[in-house]
């Protein structure tokens, strides 16, 4: 797989994470299911204000994300690492391991469950149903984070960008990173913003279709990567 294609797929996954966070924040009780840094802050706020329901949902999101990462790491690390270096940082490679495609397939399955559950509950605010959707969404994002980790492009996680933002600013000041790396970081930040805007817009205009945005984005990445990888890659 060409480095530019690989990077485009990672940017698409980042947009999906932004969309998921927007939809979960707006429709699942003001929690994040991709950005755990912000979610931990929301957990602290809920605890500090004595809002038990809010704190429980933040815990569910955190637990779902952790489980997704654990399963994703077990899946992706079960395959040998591709040999050779590549563009994008130490250990990076333009190849797209088959194990990453498998992890994305699992993520799509979780997102399908999210879309189905979202459609079933509609505008109802059944607490247990919402908790299940939070767990599905967070687990999908944890799986995606593990997949991005396996690819190993420096600074690109697709779900959290605070460290990347710091690296980009430092690179601009010191010139420590190459132009291509800085461009990729800036594009990743932009894609997170675009994905969140798209998710929020669809939620506002057509609420039933809000989680479909992320499903389509991840599904497109899965389709491209399936055609670009083979078992044992």
XYZ file of C-alpha atoms in Angstrom:
233
model
C 0.000 0.000 0.000
C 1.312 3.409 -0.924
C 2.096 5.759 1.991
C -0.329 8.372 0.671
C -3.147 5.838 0.542
C -2.315 4.607 4.045
C -2.330 8.167 5.367
C -5.632 8.925 3.634
C -7.183 5.892 5.308
C -5.906 7.012 8.704
C -7.353 10.479 8.114
C -10.702 8.906 7.247
C -10.636 6.930 10.499
C -9.877 10.151 12.369
C -12.936 11.784 10.815
C -14.984 8.771 11.914
C -13.756 9.222 15.493
C -14.730 12.896 15.422
C -18.199 11.969 14.190
C -18.606 9.293 16.874
C -17.622 11.716 19.624
C -20.074 14.349 18.383
C -22.942 11.873 18.175
C -22.208 10.300 21.548
C -21.921 13.689 23.235
C -25.150 14.977 21.715
C -27.209 11.794 21.845
C -25.799 9.527 24.542
C -25.814 11.591 27.677
C -22.947 14.054 27.117
C -20.097 11.558 27.097
C -17.256 10.996 24.666
C -16.681 7.503 23.340
C -13.509 8.131 21.311
C -11.629 10.823 23.212
C -10.942 9.338 26.626
C -8.998 12.387 27.814
C -12.094 14.541 27.542
C -14.192 11.716 28.901
C -12.093 11.492 32.067
C -12.567 15.233 32.564
C -16.332 14.801 32.166
C -16.155 11.954 34.682
C -14.412 14.220 37.172
C -16.993 16.951 36.609
C -19.867 14.515 37.114
C -18.323 13.206 40.319
C -17.623 16.713 41.581
C -21.199 17.795 40.936
C -22.653 14.641 42.433
C -24.288 13.583 39.159
C -24.336 9.820 39.537
C -25.905 9.077 36.144
C -23.298 11.126 34.327
C -20.422 9.478 36.150
C -21.740 5.965 35.453
C -21.954 6.636 31.728
C -18.450 8.046 31.654
C -17.212 4.906 33.425
C -19.043 2.709 30.909
C -17.445 4.613 28.033
C -14.003 4.300 29.582
C -14.462 0.578 30.273
C -15.776 -0.064 26.760
C -12.824 1.741 25.222
C -10.344 -0.224 27.331
C -11.958 -3.517 26.365
C -11.849 -2.503 22.700
C -8.165 -1.657 22.933
C -7.372 -4.915 24.753
C -9.160 -7.033 22.168
C -7.726 -4.993 19.311
C -4.167 -5.304 20.575
C -4.573 -9.055 21.058
C -5.878 -9.311 17.503
C -3.340 -7.075 15.775
C -0.310 -8.194 17.792
C -1.136 -11.807 17.046
C 0.436 -11.288 13.633
C 4.157 -10.714 13.055
C 5.174 -7.111 12.451
C 5.998 -6.183 8.869
C 9.705 -5.921 8.295
C 11.455 -2.727 7.369
C 10.910 0.887 8.191
C 8.983 3.444 6.291
C 7.740 6.974 6.181
C 5.962 8.418 9.143
C 8.253 7.658 12.072
C 10.181 4.892 13.726
C 8.817 1.480 12.875
C 6.278 2.932 10.433
C 5.686 1.124 7.198
C 3.665 1.844 4.074
C 2.242 -1.669 4.337
C -1.185 -2.192 5.845
C -1.115 -5.419 7.907
C -3.928 -7.888 7.350
C -4.491 -7.914 11.120
C -5.455 -4.227 10.957
C -8.113 -5.021 8.377
C -9.458 -7.731 10.684
C -9.601 -5.237 13.555
C -11.499 -2.793 11.355
C -13.912 -5.577 10.420
C -14.600 -6.093 14.123
C -15.043 -2.344 14.513
C -17.581 -2.262 11.696
C -19.491 -5.026 13.457
C -19.636 -2.945 16.637
C -20.719 0.135 14.696
C -23.455 -1.885 13.009
C -24.679 -2.815 16.477
C -24.605 0.865 17.426
C -26.612 1.875 14.346
C -29.172 -0.887 14.938
C -29.563 -0.025 18.606
C -29.797 3.685 17.805
C -32.620 2.970 15.355
C -34.450 0.723 17.821
C -34.497 3.137 20.751
C -35.242 6.185 18.589
C -35.983 9.248 20.706
C -36.576 7.217 23.851
C -34.171 7.752 26.717
C -34.098 4.258 28.222
C -31.031 4.353 30.508
C -29.989 0.723 29.992
C -30.281 0.991 26.210
C -28.194 4.149 26.147
C -25.555 2.503 28.330
C -25.331 -0.378 25.850
C -24.909 2.037 22.934
C -22.165 3.862 24.831
C -20.355 0.574 25.397
C -20.654 -0.410 21.719
C -19.439 2.972 20.508
C -16.503 3.132 22.917
C -15.460 -0.451 22.175
C -15.442 0.318 18.452
C -13.191 3.321 19.024
C -10.901 1.287 21.257
C -10.601 -1.299 18.485
C -9.801 1.472 15.999
C -7.124 2.897 18.290
C -5.451 -0.512 18.514
C -5.539 -0.794 14.717
C -3.901 2.624 14.300
C -1.270 1.655 16.862
C -0.434 -1.434 14.804
C 0.172 0.674 11.687
C 2.653 2.742 13.670
C 2.607 6.154 11.965
C 4.266 8.516 14.439
C 1.789 10.625 16.388
C -1.332 9.433 14.531
C -3.788 7.621 16.792
C -7.099 8.600 15.050
C -8.936 9.017 18.382
C -6.961 11.487 20.514
C -4.880 14.374 19.256
C -3.590 16.416 22.202
C -0.106 14.941 21.941
C -0.174 15.379 18.181
C -1.123 19.030 18.560
C 1.791 19.526 20.925
C 4.139 17.794 18.498
C 2.903 19.921 15.603
C 3.443 23.169 17.480
C 6.887 22.036 18.622
C 7.774 21.050 15.059
C 6.722 24.447 13.753
C 8.861 26.188 16.362
C 11.956 24.001 16.194
C 11.703 22.514 12.726
C 12.317 19.122 14.305
C 9.923 17.172 12.072
C 9.774 16.996 8.333
C 7.257 18.903 6.297
C 5.379 15.730 5.413
C 4.990 14.732 9.054
C 3.773 18.190 10.074
C 1.315 18.221 7.179
C -0.079 14.846 8.218
C -0.524 16.016 11.801
C -2.303 19.180 10.674
C -4.547 17.178 8.350
C -5.393 14.786 11.188
C -6.511 17.671 13.395
C -8.606 19.046 10.539
C -10.225 15.675 9.876
C -11.198 15.268 13.525
C -12.887 18.666 13.347
C -14.586 17.884 10.029
C -15.825 14.531 11.304
C -17.267 16.101 14.440
C -18.974 18.800 12.387
C -20.449 16.208 10.031
C -21.712 14.058 12.887
C -23.284 17.038 14.643
C -24.856 18.297 11.420
C -26.466 14.947 10.602
C -27.626 14.623 14.220
C -29.336 18.011 13.914
C -30.822 17.493 10.451
C -31.618 13.777 10.532
C -31.111 12.252 13.959
C -31.743 8.599 12.969
C -28.828 8.713 10.533
C -26.288 10.288 12.869
C -24.236 7.138 13.702
C -24.286 6.052 10.061
C -21.659 8.678 9.234
C -18.938 6.858 11.177
C -20.096 3.484 9.854
C -19.765 4.668 6.259
C -16.334 6.173 6.887
C -14.918 3.092 8.593
C -16.644 0.850 6.052
C -14.952 2.707 3.208
C -11.562 2.248 4.875
C -12.292 -1.436 5.353
C -13.244 -1.807 1.688
C -10.058 -0.135 0.457
C -7.795 -1.977 2.881
C -9.375 -5.336 2.040
C -8.432 -4.815 -1.570
C -4.906 -3.756 -0.648
C -3.926 -6.504 1.812
C -3.672 -10.260 1.859
C -3.427 -12.775 4.701
C 0.016 -12.893 6.236
C 0.839 -9.333 5.205
